[in-house]
Amino acid sequence: MAVALSAAGVLLVGCASTDNDTSSPGGDSTASAALTGMVNPQSDPGPAVAGGTLTYGVQVLAATLDPTKTAARGGSGGEALAAVYDVLVSYDTTSGDFQPKLAKSLETNDGGTTWTLKLRDGVTFSDGTPVDANAVVASIHRYNAGKGNGAELWVASVTSMDAVDASTAVFHLNAPWMRFPSMLALGHGMIVAPSSQQGDKFTAIGAGPFTEDLFTPSVERVFKANPAYYGGAPKLEKLRMVALNGPQANLESLNSGQLDVAYIRGLTSAINSAKSAGYPGYMDVLNAGSAEIINNREGRPGSDVRVRQAIGYALDPELIDQRAENGEGLPGSELFGKTSQWHVDTPGIAYDSAKAKELLTQAKADGYNGKLNYIVLSEPKDHAIGLAVQSLLQAVGFEVNLILANNAGDIVQNVYVKNDFDLAHAGIGLYESIPDLGLFSTTNSTSKSNTAGYANPAMDQLIAELQQTKDNASALAVISKIQTLWNETVPSAPVGGLSSFWAWQKNVHGVVPTATGIMLFDQAWMGAK
């Protein structure tokens, strides 16, 4: 890996696949069709045109623009945050590099233990105050105090940060971390102006290409161009985000011309239709994006490792994919699938119904009644997955009570907030750009985002070792060990990757994807239809 990010140098973290690839690492044609990268590339559009409102169909509208309360993830709030705050560092999805954006450079000269951030000259927040090192340090302190997404990993890794002068901030880590720049591509790198917080009142003030204009809950968020943006005034007059009723609705609204950009998440038939229709856009795969989350906590069936193992062995990802996606999805029990740069030769737990029955019999002999309360979203694809999982588990001796949640909010409350479940269909969600953060958040025993409640000192140690690896080869070796331990202890059970396609009209240009599928619109513009 290189050791510096600047206008001329970047940090290489791996080579991402592109749509020009003809085969997947495993030679699977279905996986090949879902490789990460740009789709239906556009020809030279000529000079950029100013003006117009671009309407973007997202999965979920951000309820707040406070980065401590909205996770920076594509399609569910990340774009709104990036529009207002920009990011210190961006992720090049083609090369796998991290590059300076709001920052001028980010460098390490001691193998990743100390990182020096340089800021651009003359950049101001939308309220006219300077974006200086003190503001950066204060914003990150605020983010950690507010327990923003990834704050636990930051606090566990960064011993101190100092504003050396107006344009320089230095971060001191307790161990080498060559993928540290990934943290500044998300919430930590979305710098909130000091004037944003006035008592209990928060106002979204950043240095991004847009400012907040209008918010109608459950309807739309509208942003207007920031003429003082350091990268030049955006070409778009306004950026409008709306949340429709899922990926099929987004596709239909794209087809009818009501959307300029559509986020089509997790529905392969809709993704393939959009690609076949010739829409340009960006394709991404969320590793372990489809998974059965097992509650490992005391008093739950999953507190017995034999029960967790039985669930893992009982699930057949290929059959589940047939029921849910007509065999068009990305089935697999591994943490990082075949389309991933982090894919290893160590396979996930294999389907073995006989082994599942044996383990379940052992657990029942010690008093377990075989019952599972299983929560699934009442949506066609998820419901189909739920029925397939229920039948597979019952075939080996479980008694599964399928509980259908009316909406995603019910899933969030019962599974993520209250932890009131035995088994739930959701996703582990390991993004290509942030493997360290993904594994720490979902699996580390101290993480508040560890929905399964899994705690294993050996896994904690392996995740720490992964964080300290110097290059991709070393990282893959540790991921192989993580996969082996995962198979033995089954924190939860992945059943497949989750494909997403950000499709846009052919007159839309300059949309740039970055980490976790966040689309950047600072250079976007629309030509004549």
Coordinates of C-alpha atoms in Angstrom, one line a residue:
M1 CA 0.0 0.0 0.0
A2 CA 1.0 3.5 -0.6
V3 CA 1.3 5.8 2.4
A4 CA 0.0 9.1 1.4
L5 CA -3.1 10.8 0.0
S6 CA -2.6 14.0 -1.8
A7 CA -3.6 15.6 -5.1
A8 CA -1.0 13.3 -6.8
G9 CA -0.9 10.3 -4.5
V10 CA -3.6 8.0 -3.1
L11 CA -3.8 5.1 -0.7
L12 CA -4.4 1.8 -2.5
V13 CA -6.7 -0.6 -0.6
G14 CA -7.5 -3.0 -3.3
C15 CA -8.6 -3.3 -6.9
A16 CA -12.4 -3.1 -7.4
S17 CA -14.0 -4.9 -10.2
T18 CA -15.7 -3.0 -13.0
D19 CA -18.5 -3.8 -15.4
N20 CA -15.9 -4.5 -18.1
D21 CA -14.9 -7.7 -16.3
T22 CA -16.0 -10.8 -18.2
S23 CA -16.0 -13.2 -15.3
S24 CA -16.1 -13.2 -11.6
P25 CA -13.3 -14.5 -9.4
G26 CA -15.1 -17.7 -9.0
G27 CA -16.2 -18.0 -12.6
D28 CA -19.9 -17.6 -11.8
S29 CA -21.8 -15.9 -14.5
T30 CA -24.5 -14.6 -12.1
A31 CA -21.8 -13.1 -9.9
S32 CA -20.2 -11.6 -13.0
A33 CA -23.3 -9.8 -13.9
A34 CA -23.3 -8.2 -10.5
L35 CA -19.7 -7.0 -10.3
T36 CA -19.1 -3.6 -8.8
G37 CA -18.6 -0.8 -11.3
M38 CA -20.1 1.6 -13.8
V39 CA -22.8 0.2 -16.1
N40 CA -23.8 1.3 -19.6
P41 CA -21.1 4.0 -19.7
Q42 CA -22.1 7.3 -21.4
S43 CA -20.3 8.9 -24.3
D44 CA -18.8 12.3 -24.0
P45 CA -21.8 14.6 -23.2
G46 CA -20.1 17.8 -24.2
P47 CA -20.0 21.0 -22.0
A48 CA -21.9 20.9 -18.7
V49 CA -25.2 22.7 -18.5
A50 CA -26.2 24.7 -15.5
G51 CA -29.7 24.7 -13.9
G52 CA -32.6 22.4 -13.1
T53 CA -33.7 20.2 -10.2
L54 CA -32.5 16.6 -10.0
T55 CA -34.9 14.2 -8.3
Y56 CA -33.3 11.2 -6.7
G57 CA -35.3 8.2 -5.4
V58 CA -33.7 6.9 -2.2
Q59 CA -34.6 4.0 0.0
V60 CA -35.1 6.0 3.2
L61 CA -35.2 9.8 3.7
A62 CA -32.8 10.9 6.4
A63 CA -34.9 12.0 9.4
T64 CA -32.1 14.4 10.5
L65 CA -29.0 15.9 8.9
D66 CA -27.0 15.5 12.1
P67 CA -24.2 13.0 11.2
T68 CA -24.3 11.6 14.7
K69 CA -27.8 10.4 14.2
T70 CA -27.9 9.5 10.5
A71 CA -25.4 6.8 9.3
A72 CA -23.5 7.8 6.2
R73 CA -24.7 5.0 3.9
G74 CA -25.8 5.2 0.2
G75 CA -29.5 5.4 -0.5
S76 CA -30.5 6.0 3.2
G77 CA -29.1 9.3 4.2
G78 CA -25.5 9.3 3.1
E79 CA -26.1 11.5 0.0
A80 CA -28.0 14.1 2.1
L81 CA -25.1 14.3 4.5
A82 CA -22.5 14.6 1.7
A83 CA -24.6 17.2 0.0
V84 CA -24.4 19.5 3.0
Y85 CA -21.0 18.6 4.5
D86 CA -19.0 17.0 1.7
V87 CA -16.3 14.5 2.9
L88 CA -12.7 15.0 3.8
V89 CA -11.7 11.9 1.8
S90 CA -13.5 10.1 -1.0
Y91 CA -13.3 6.5 -2.2
D92 CA -12.6 5.8 -5.8
T93 CA -14.8 2.8 -6.6
T94 CA -12.9 1.9 -9.7
S95 CA -9.4 1.7 -8.3
G96 CA -10.1 1.1 -4.6
D97 CA -8.1 4.3 -3.7
F98 CA -8.9 6.9 -1.1
Q99 CA -8.4 10.4 -2.4
P100 CA -8.5 13.9 -0.7
K101 CA -11.7 15.8 -1.4
L102 CA -12.5 18.6 1.1
A103 CA -9.0 17.8 2.5
K104 CA -5.9 18.8 0.6
S105 CA -3.9 15.7 1.7
L106 CA -3.7 12.9 4.2
E107 CA -0.3 11.3 4.9
T108 CA 1.5 8.9 7.2
N109 CA 5.2 8.7 7.5
D110 CA 5.4 6.0 10.2
G111 CA 3.6 3.0 8.7
G112 CA 0.1 4.1 9.7
T113 CA 0.4 5.1 13.4
T114 CA 0.4 8.9 12.8
W115 CA -1.7 10.6 10.1
T116 CA -1.3 14.3 9.1
L117 CA -4.3 16.0 7.5
K118 CA -3.8 19.2 5.5
L119 CA -6.8 21.4 4.6
R120 CA -7.4 23.5 1.5
D121 CA -6.8 27.2 1.8
G122 CA -9.7 29.6 2.0
V123 CA -12.5 27.0 2.3
T124 CA -15.5 28.2 4.4
F125 CA -18.7 26.7 5.8
S126 CA -22.0 28.0 4.3
D127 CA -22.2 30.5 7.2
G128 CA -18.9 32.1 6.1
T129 CA -16.7 30.8 8.9
P130 CA -13.5 29.0 8.0
V131 CA -13.0 25.3 7.7
D132 CA -9.9 25.0 9.8
A133 CA -8.2 22.4 11.8
N134 CA -9.9 23.5 15.0
A135 CA -13.3 23.0 13.4
V136 CA -12.3 19.5 12.1
V137 CA -11.1 18.4 15.5
A138 CA -14.2 19.8 17.2
S139 CA -16.5 18.2 14.7
I140 CA -14.9 14.8 15.2
H141 CA -15.0 15.2 19.0
R142 CA -18.7 16.0 18.7
Y143 CA -19.3 13.0 16.5
N144 CA -17.7 10.6 18.9
A145 CA -19.5 12.2 21.9
G146 CA -22.7 11.7 20.0
K147 CA -21.8 8.1 19.3
G148 CA -22.1 8.4 15.5
N149 CA -21.6 5.3 13.4
G150 CA -18.1 4.1 13.7
A151 CA -17.4 6.2 16.9
E152 CA -16.5 3.1 18.9
L153 CA -13.9 1.9 16.5
W154 CA -12.4 5.5 16.3
V155 CA -12.2 5.8 20.1
A156 CA -10.7 2.4 20.4
S157 CA -8.0 3.2 17.8
V158 CA -7.2 7.0 17.9
T159 CA -5.4 8.1 21.1
S160 CA -5.4 11.8 20.3
M161 CA -5.9 14.4 17.6
D162 CA -4.4 17.8 17.5
A163 CA -4.9 21.0 15.6
V164 CA -1.2 21.9 14.9
D165 CA -2.0 25.0 13.0
A166 CA -5.0 26.4 11.1
S167 CA -4.6 24.0 8.2
T168 CA -3.1 21.0 9.9
A169 CA -4.6 18.3 12.1
V170 CA -2.6 15.3 13.3
F171 CA -4.2 11.9 14.4
H172 CA -2.2 9.6 16.7
L173 CA -3.3 5.9 16.7
N174 CA -2.4 3.2 19.2
A175 CA -1.4 0.8 16.4
P176 CA -0.7 1.0 12.6
W177 CA -3.8 1.3 10.5
M178 CA -3.3 1.7 6.8
R179 CA -7.0 1.8 6.0
F180 CA -7.6 4.7 8.5
P181 CA -8.5 7.1 5.7
S182 CA -11.8 5.1 5.2
M183 CA -13.0 6.6 8.5
L184 CA -12.7 10.1 7.0
A185 CA -14.7 9.2 4.0
L186 CA -17.9 8.7 6.1
G187 CA -19.4 10.3 9.2
H188 CA -16.1 11.4 10.8
G189 CA -15.1 13.2 7.6
M190 CA -18.4 15.1 7.3
I191 CA -17.4 18.2 9.2
V192 CA -20.1 20.1 11.0
A193 CA -19.6 23.9 11.5
P194 CA -19.1 25.1 15.1
S195 CA -22.2 27.2 14.8
S196 CA -24.4 24.2 14.0
Q197 CA -25.1 23.3 17.6
Q198 CA -26.8 26.1 19.6
G199 CA -27.9 24.5 22.9
D200 CA -30.4 21.7 22.0
K201 CA -31.0 23.2 18.5
F202 CA -29.1 21.7 15.6
T203 CA -28.8 23.4 12.2
A204 CA -27.1 21.6 9.3
I205 CA -24.2 23.9 8.4
G206 CA -21.4 22.5 6.4
A207 CA -18.9 23.2 3.6
G208 CA -20.7 21.0 1.0
P209 CA -22.0 21.8 -2.4
F210 CA -25.6 22.3 -1.2
T211 CA -27.5 23.7 1.7
E212 CA -30.8 22.5 3.2
D213 CA -33.8 24.1 1.6
L214 CA -36.9 22.1 2.5
F215 CA -37.8 19.0 4.5
T216 CA -41.2 17.4 4.5
P217 CA -41.1 14.2 6.6
S218 CA -41.9 11.0 4.6
V219 CA -42.2 13.1 1.4
E220 CA -39.0 14.9 0.3
R221 CA -35.8 16.6 1.2
V222 CA -34.7 19.5 -1.1
F223 CA -31.3 21.1 -1.2
K224 CA -30.2 24.3 -3.0
A225 CA -26.8 25.0 -4.6
N226 CA -24.2 26.6 -2.4
P227 CA -22.6 29.2 -4.6
A228 CA -19.6 29.5 -2.3
Y229 CA -18.7 25.8 -2.6
Y230 CA -14.9 25.4 -2.8
G231 CA -15.1 23.2 -5.8
G232 CA -17.1 25.8 -7.7
A233 CA -20.9 26.4 -7.6
P234 CA -22.8 23.2 -8.5
K235 CA -24.4 23.0 -11.9
L236 CA -27.7 21.8 -10.4
E237 CA -29.9 24.5 -9.0
K238 CA -31.5 22.0 -6.6
L239 CA -31.2 18.4 -5.5
R240 CA -34.4 16.7 -4.4
M241 CA -34.6 13.4 -2.6
V242 CA -37.8 11.3 -2.3
A243 CA -38.5 7.9 -0.8
L244 CA -40.9 5.7 -2.8
N245 CA -42.3 2.3 -2.0
G246 CA -39.2 0.2 -2.7
P247 CA -37.0 -0.8 -5.6
Q248 CA -39.8 -1.7 -8.1
A249 CA -41.5 1.6 -7.5
N250 CA -38.2 3.4 -8.0
L251 CA -37.7 1.6 -11.3
E252 CA -41.2 2.4 -12.5
S253 CA -40.8 6.0 -11.6
L254 CA -37.5 6.1 -13.4
N255 CA -39.2 4.6 -16.5
S256 CA -42.0 7.2 -16.3
G257 CA -39.5 10.1 -16.1
Q258 CA -40.5 11.1 -12.6
L259 CA -37.0 10.2 -11.2
D260 CA -33.7 11.4 -12.6
V261 CA -31.7 8.9 -10.4
A262 CA -33.2 5.8 -8.8
Y263 CA -31.7 3.6 -6.1
I264 CA -32.7 0.0 -6.9
R265 CA -31.8 -2.1 -4.0
G266 CA -31.8 -5.9 -3.6
L267 CA -34.4 -6.8 -6.3
T268 CA -32.5 -8.5 -9.0
S269 CA -35.3 -8.5 -11.5
A270 CA -35.7 -4.8 -11.3
I271 CA -31.9 -4.3 -11.5
N272 CA -31.7 -6.4 -14.6
S273 CA -34.6 -4.6 -16.2
A274 CA -32.9 -1.2 -15.6
K275 CA -29.6 -2.5 -17.0
S276 CA -31.2 -4.0 -20.0
A277 CA -33.1 -0.8 -20.7
G278 CA -29.7 0.9 -21.1
Y279 CA -29.8 3.2 -18.1
P280 CA -26.3 4.3 -17.1
G281 CA -25.3 4.0 -13.5
Y282 CA -23.4 2.3 -10.8
M283 CA -23.6 -1.3 -9.6
D284 CA -22.6 -2.4 -6.1
V285 CA -22.7 -5.5 -4.0
L286 CA -23.1 -5.5 -0.2
N287 CA -21.3 -8.5 1.2
A288 CA -23.5 -10.6 3.5
G289 CA -26.2 -8.1 2.8
S290 CA -28.8 -10.9 3.2
A291 CA -28.4 -12.8 6.5
E292 CA -30.3 -14.5 9.3
I293 CA -29.3 -12.6 12.4
I294 CA -29.2 -14.9 15.5
N295 CA -29.7 -13.5 18.9
N296 CA -26.7 -14.8 20.9
R297 CA -27.8 -13.3 24.2
E298 CA -28.3 -15.2 27.5
G299 CA -31.8 -16.6 27.7
R300 CA -32.2 -16.9 23.9
P301 CA -31.9 -20.2 22.0
G302 CA -28.8 -18.7 20.2
S303 CA -26.9 -18.5 23.4
D304 CA -26.1 -22.2 22.8
V305 CA -23.5 -22.5 20.1
R306 CA -25.0 -25.8 19.0
V307 CA -28.2 -24.1 18.2
R308 CA -26.4 -21.4 16.2
Q309 CA -24.4 -24.1 14.4
A310 CA -27.6 -26.1 13.7
I311 CA -29.2 -23.0 12.1
G312 CA -26.1 -22.4 10.0
Y313 CA -26.0 -26.0 8.7
A314 CA -29.8 -26.1 8.1
L315 CA -29.8 -23.2 5.6
D316 CA -29.3 -23.7 1.9
P317 CA -28.5 -20.4 0.3
E318 CA -29.1 -21.8 -3.2
L319 CA -32.6 -22.9 -2.3
I320 CA -33.4 -19.6 -0.6
D321 CA -32.2 -17.7 -3.6
Q322 CA -34.4 -19.8 -5.9
R323 CA -37.5 -19.0 -3.7
A324 CA -36.7 -15.3 -3.4
E325 CA -34.9 -14.3 -6.6
N326 CA -35.7 -17.2 -9.0
G327 CA -32.0 -18.1 -8.8
E328 CA -30.8 -14.7 -10.0
G329 CA -29.3 -13.5 -6.8
L330 CA -25.9 -13.9 -5.1
P331 CA -26.4 -16.9 -2.8
G332 CA -23.6 -17.8 -0.4
S333 CA -22.8 -18.3 3.3
E334 CA -19.4 -16.6 3.2
L335 CA -18.8 -13.1 4.7
F336 CA -17.3 -11.7 1.5
G337 CA -18.7 -13.1 -1.7
K338 CA -17.1 -13.9 -5.0
T339 CA -17.5 -10.4 -6.4
S340 CA -15.5 -9.0 -3.5
Q341 CA -11.9 -8.0 -3.4
W342 CA -11.9 -9.4 0.2
H343 CA -13.2 -12.8 -1.0
V344 CA -11.0 -15.7 0.3
D345 CA -10.8 -19.4 -0.5
T346 CA -12.1 -20.4 2.9
P347 CA -15.8 -21.2 2.3
G348 CA -18.7 -20.3 4.5
I349 CA -20.5 -22.9 6.6
A350 CA -21.8 -25.6 4.3
Y351 CA -25.5 -26.8 4.0
D352 CA -25.6 -30.1 5.9
S353 CA -29.1 -31.0 7.2
A354 CA -27.8 -34.2 8.8
K355 CA -25.3 -32.2 10.8
A356 CA -28.0 -29.7 11.7
K357 CA -30.3 -32.4 13.1
E358 CA -27.4 -33.9 15.1
L359 CA -26.6 -30.6 16.8
L360 CA -30.2 -29.7 17.4
T361 CA -30.8 -33.2 19.0
Q362 CA -27.9 -32.5 21.3
A363 CA -29.3 -29.1 22.4
K364 CA -32.7 -30.6 22.9
A365 CA -31.3 -33.3 25.1
D366 CA -30.0 -30.6 27.4
G367 CA -33.4 -29.0 27.7
Y368 CA -33.9 -26.7 24.6
N369 CA -37.5 -26.9 23.3
G370 CA -36.6 -26.3 19.7
K371 CA -38.7 -23.2 19.3
L372 CA -37.6 -20.0 17.5
N373 CA -39.3 -16.7 17.1
Y374 CA -38.3 -15.5 13.6
I375 CA -39.0 -11.9 12.5
V376 CA -39.2 -11.1 8.8
L377 CA -40.3 -7.9 6.9
S378 CA -43.8 -8.4 5.3
E379 CA -42.5 -7.5 1.8
P380 CA -42.6 -10.0 -1.1
K381 CA -39.0 -10.9 -1.4
D382 CA -38.3 -10.9 2.3
H383 CA -41.4 -12.9 3.0
A384 CA -40.3 -15.5 0.4
I385 CA -36.9 -15.7 2.1
G386 CA -38.7 -16.1 5.5
L387 CA -40.8 -19.0 4.3
A388 CA -37.8 -20.7 2.8
V389 CA -35.8 -20.4 6.0
Q390 CA -38.8 -21.5 8.0
S391 CA -39.2 -24.7 6.0
L392 CA -35.4 -25.5 6.0
L393 CA -35.3 -25.1 9.8
Q394 CA -38.4 -27.0 10.4
A395 CA -37.1 -29.8 8.2
V396 CA -34.3 -30.4 10.7
G397 CA -36.5 -30.3 13.8
F398 CA -36.9 -26.6 14.8
E399 CA -40.3 -25.2 15.5
V400 CA -40.3 -21.8 13.9
N401 CA -42.9 -19.1 14.6
L402 CA -42.7 -16.7 11.7
I403 CA -43.5 -13.1 12.8
L404 CA -44.2 -10.7 9.9
A405 CA -43.2 -7.1 10.6
N406 CA -45.4 -4.5 8.9
N407 CA -42.6 -2.1 8.0
A408 CA -38.8 -1.5 8.4
G409 CA -39.4 0.6 11.5
D410 CA -40.8 -2.5 13.3
I411 CA -37.7 -4.5 12.4
V412 CA -35.4 -1.6 13.6
Q413 CA -37.3 -1.4 17.0
N414 CA -37.6 -5.1 17.7
V415 CA -34.3 -6.3 16.3
Y416 CA -31.8 -3.4 16.5
V417 CA -33.2 -1.4 19.5
K418 CA -35.0 -3.8 21.8
N419 CA -33.1 -7.0 20.7
D420 CA -36.4 -8.8 21.1
F421 CA -36.0 -11.7 18.7
D422 CA -34.5 -15.2 18.4
L423 CA -33.9 -15.0 14.7
A424 CA -34.4 -12.2 12.2
H425 CA -33.9 -11.7 8.5
A426 CA -31.8 -8.6 7.9
G427 CA -28.2 -8.1 6.8
I428 CA -24.8 -8.1 8.3
G429 CA -23.7 -5.6 5.6
L430 CA -19.9 -5.6 4.9
Y431 CA -19.0 -2.8 2.5
E432 CA -16.0 -3.1 0.2
S433 CA -14.6 0.2 1.3
I434 CA -14.8 -0.3 5.0
P435 CA -14.1 -4.0 6.0
D436 CA -12.6 -3.0 9.3
L437 CA -15.5 -0.9 10.4
G438 CA -18.0 -3.4 9.1
L439 CA -16.6 -6.4 11.0
F440 CA -15.9 -4.4 14.2
S441 CA -19.4 -2.8 14.3
T442 CA -21.3 -6.1 13.7
T443 CA -19.1 -8.6 15.5
N444 CA -16.8 -7.0 18.2
S445 CA -17.9 -7.8 21.7
T446 CA -17.9 -4.2 22.8
S447 CA -19.7 -2.7 19.8
K448 CA -23.2 -1.3 20.4
S449 CA -24.0 -2.1 16.8
N450 CA -23.4 -5.8 17.4
T451 CA -27.1 -6.7 16.9
A452 CA -26.5 -10.4 17.5
G453 CA -24.9 -9.9 20.9
Y454 CA -22.0 -12.2 19.9
A455 CA -19.0 -12.0 22.1
N456 CA -15.8 -13.9 21.5
P457 CA -12.3 -12.7 22.6
A458 CA -10.7 -14.7 19.8
M459 CA -12.8 -12.9 17.2
D460 CA -12.0 -9.5 18.8
Q461 CA -8.3 -10.3 18.4
L462 CA -8.7 -11.3 14.8
I463 CA -10.5 -8.1 13.9
A464 CA -7.8 -6.1 15.6
E465 CA -5.2 -8.0 13.6
L466 CA -7.1 -7.3 10.4
Q467 CA -7.1 -3.6 11.2
Q468 CA -3.3 -3.6 11.6
T469 CA -2.5 -5.5 8.3
K470 CA -0.1 -3.6 6.0
D471 CA -1.3 -4.9 2.6
N472 CA -4.2 -6.8 0.9
A473 CA -2.4 -10.1 1.0
S474 CA -2.0 -9.9 4.8
A475 CA -5.6 -8.7 5.2
L476 CA -6.9 -11.7 3.2
A477 CA -5.0 -14.1 5.3
V478 CA -6.6 -12.7 8.5
I479 CA -10.1 -12.6 6.8
S480 CA -9.6 -16.4 6.1
K481 CA -9.0 -16.9 9.8
I482 CA -12.1 -14.8 10.6
Q483 CA -14.2 -16.9 8.3
T484 CA -12.9 -20.1 9.9
L485 CA -13.8 -18.9 13.4
W486 CA -17.2 -17.7 12.0
N487 CA -18.0 -21.2 10.7
E488 CA -17.1 -22.7 14.1
T489 CA -19.1 -20.2 16.3
V490 CA -21.8 -19.0 13.8
P491 CA -22.5 -15.5 15.2
S492 CA -25.2 -15.2 12.5
A493 CA -25.8 -16.9 9.2
P494 CA -25.2 -15.1 5.9
V495 CA -27.2 -16.4 3.0
G496 CA -26.1 -14.1 0.2
G497 CA -24.8 -10.8 -1.1
L498 CA -27.2 -7.9 -1.9
S499 CA -26.9 -6.2 -5.2
S500 CA -27.8 -2.5 -5.7
F501 CA -28.0 -0.4 -8.8
W502 CA -28.0 3.4 -8.9
A503 CA -29.5 4.1 -12.3
W504 CA -29.9 7.5 -13.9
Q505 CA -31.5 9.0 -17.0
K506 CA -29.2 9.3 -20.0
N507 CA -29.3 13.1 -19.8
V508 CA -27.8 13.0 -16.2
H509 CA -24.0 13.3 -16.0
G510 CA -21.3 13.8 -13.4
V511 CA -22.8 11.6 -10.6
V512 CA -19.8 10.1 -8.7
P513 CA -20.1 7.1 -6.3
T514 CA -18.0 6.9 -3.2
A515 CA -17.8 4.8 0.0
T516 CA -20.8 2.7 1.0
G517 CA -22.6 3.6 -2.3
I518 CA -23.0 7.3 -1.4
M519 CA -23.6 9.3 -4.6
L520 CA -21.8 12.7 -4.8
F521 CA -23.7 15.3 -6.8
D522 CA -21.3 18.3 -6.6
Q523 CA -20.3 17.8 -10.3
A524 CA -23.7 16.5 -11.5
W525 CA -25.7 18.2 -14.2
M526 CA -28.5 17.5 -16.6
G527 CA -28.6 17.9 -20.3
A528 CA -31.7 18.2 -22.5
K529 CA -34.0 15.2 -22.5

